[in-house]
Amino acid sequence: MSNAAIGFERDRPRDERVAPEPGIYLEVELRPNSNPDSLEKKRNHLKPASAKLDASENRIVGLFVPADAQPILDSILQEYQTGDLTEKGQNPPNKPFVEPIEAIRKARLETFWTDDLKALPKKPTDTIWWEVWCVKSAEKELEALADKLEARCAPEEQRLAFPEHVVVPVLASRAMMELMLFARFSITELRLATDTPSFFVDDLNGDEQIEWTDDLAERIEWPGSDVPAVCLLDSGVNRAHSLIEPALSTAELFSVRREWGVDDTGPCPGHGTQMAGIALHGDLVPRLASAGPIQLSHRLESVKILPPPGMEKPEERFYGPITKSAVSIAEIGRPNRRRVFCMAVTNEDISGMQPSTWSAALDQEAAGVTVEDARAPRRLIVVSAGNAPNPIMFRDVQPADTFPIEDPAQAWNVVTVGGYTDKIHIAEPELADHSPLAAAGDLSPYTRTSTLWTMGRNRPLKPDIVMEAGNRAVDASRTTVVDTASLSVATTGPEVDRRPLVPFRATSAATAEAARLASRLMAANPDYWPETIRALMIHGAEWTDKMRFALDPLGKTDASKLLRHFGYGVPTFERSVASSENHLALVAQSEIQPYSASSGFQDCHYYDLPWPRQALEAIGDEEVKLKITLSYFVDPNPGALASLDPYRYQSFGLRFDLKRRLESLETFKRRVNVDEREDPKRKPPSQTDTDNWRFPIDGPLAGSLHCNEWTGPAAWLLARNLLCVKPVGGWWKNRADKKTRQQRTRYALVVSVKTANEDVELHTDINAIVSTAVPVAQEIEVGF
């Protein structure tokens, strides 16, 4: 294989951090009707944090006292007791400050809890979503501390910002929260985080819902026409909704059959409109609860692929051509628009274990394969994993692994979306004795997995990611299970003049949210290919604590099996575009010719990884995490043998490999590239330091997406500074004509390094390296 040296670039602003001020928290009890502001002394930085009333109408105030102000506070109290009276009024000194005080105690967690005391966790291990009121300048410190304690902060878009504070939902036990509260002194108040849609979808009448949605619509900065779009392949959309109409024109409503119309009238009426709300805005609860402007960076399109009630439903075997037709219709309308195709329609109860005509059609559309063997644009397609049954009787509830992912979600080139849930707060009074069926961070009861697919190495790992799909509630006797609004997300309803807000759940909601993420990444990175956006989505995914507790104790092979359960985790927009001092990301886009005219391998790409040597040497044996994601689209060849041999299904395949720590450059190249060997049939010996990878380095045979993590000492990474992207077998190599064999294709590569050490400045050092030292042997697109 021929060699090519490929380079990266790097340019990101530094991340501003504010060190927490040392000190203590005191609980101060004030007399009724006293003003908590009387405790504030700006010169000495004495500042009230939280305030609430007790049963006797006394005011309980959390007072922050910096370390250097503690002697001053002691002096103020001492002078009040022993100092000379003032000449005017014969009052003791410091009377306005001290006299309202009934008692001073060491602060407790209860000091800062301003919600109903019944909702406060009693046991140290009790876990809830806390509403953490944090000093605005210390938000990053809070995130870092939560990460160290294995607590979890909600994404930025679920937070509320005020002039002095930011409200951050944090999933943590009581013990974790006490550590966070008294370790940084940046938390001023705690409440129960209640981001359920119950208030909006249950408590408000229709007119009130319209007022709330109209208010939100007025605060949205709606996008123009030259932005990416989420193209919904569903039951149609009711664009009369105030939260949809400005982002979906009548010219962007289509149908694969004219007689079906474009309105939302499928087998599940309203489904397309509900998908539209999530695809455009995400969960509406934090949007409705906020007060400031909201800027949208993408639009909607709709192609109706489901017939209205009363019309004959097409047979499943026709849905491949129907999907192809839907893609074509949307692109004819706006051929130059960047779009994400979103489909939450599956072949009910039909396992996706083997390639089907429908899944192969999706792979063709993603890869841009046409009947004339020409190359159409590549496309990003997001597909749901399918929904598990939701029985009423608890005894009938089965684990997600019981239900295999449905056709066509086995398609290699699509992003297959399963469901997890963070919804654990049940708000309905009539369900007060109920508890959430799934724990926060675990799989949603509505999702499916691919763990039942046999011959795992010959089947792609699905789902790729999981997104919020809602939860269910089980009664105290563990007899019945119910669906409930408070364990769902809020979205746009099709009855825009009666109930414009409705609850939404299951993998449809998860898939719409994934499409929204993809379109936002497209808007933020206009030069990135669909393959690259897919790579960023997977690279920005992380497993929740619940998932990691299942993954971490396992060996590599068993951990790979759990990928069929959780995928690569939960992505967020912030992580997908992450760049901070201690989190470095490199992205490359490149073309490659996998095979030669003589059926041999052709190109092998090398990346000289520009590690910041000084920064890594400084932390030495401290642990760093290297993550690599490789994404490309294959031309499918579904046939009798394709289900047994993935090399017969894929047109080509790519893999990445990293130089091992004690391996010389020459040995590495001979190991990964047969053209570097004197005897191509003999593989040279190499150091086998592969134990630090989370999954087997040879990975599964099937799939067009490969992601792995290496964890080890920072100093070890310095010697692992060369990355190879190499071709493996495919039907182009052995079964195609000469012209097809010599085709060039493309891939996206994402590499990131992360350390928990907040003092390490990785990307500051790397900026100078990549601007001068990395050779680029061919023209490629590079970005971050």
Tab-separated table of C-alpha atoms in Angstrom, residues 303 311 354 435 462 471 517 663:
chain	number	residue	atom	x	y	z
A	303	VAL	CA	-41.754	13.981	3.272
A	311	MET	CA	-55.751	4.103	2.514
A	354	GLN	CA	-29.570	-9.697	8.505
A	435	SER	CA	-41.483	4.777	41.330
A	462	LYS	CA	-26.132	-1.218	17.022
A	471	ASN	CA	-39.411	6.219	31.443
A	517	LEU	CA	-27.952	17.240	17.251
A	663	GLU	CA	7.495	-0.449	18.665
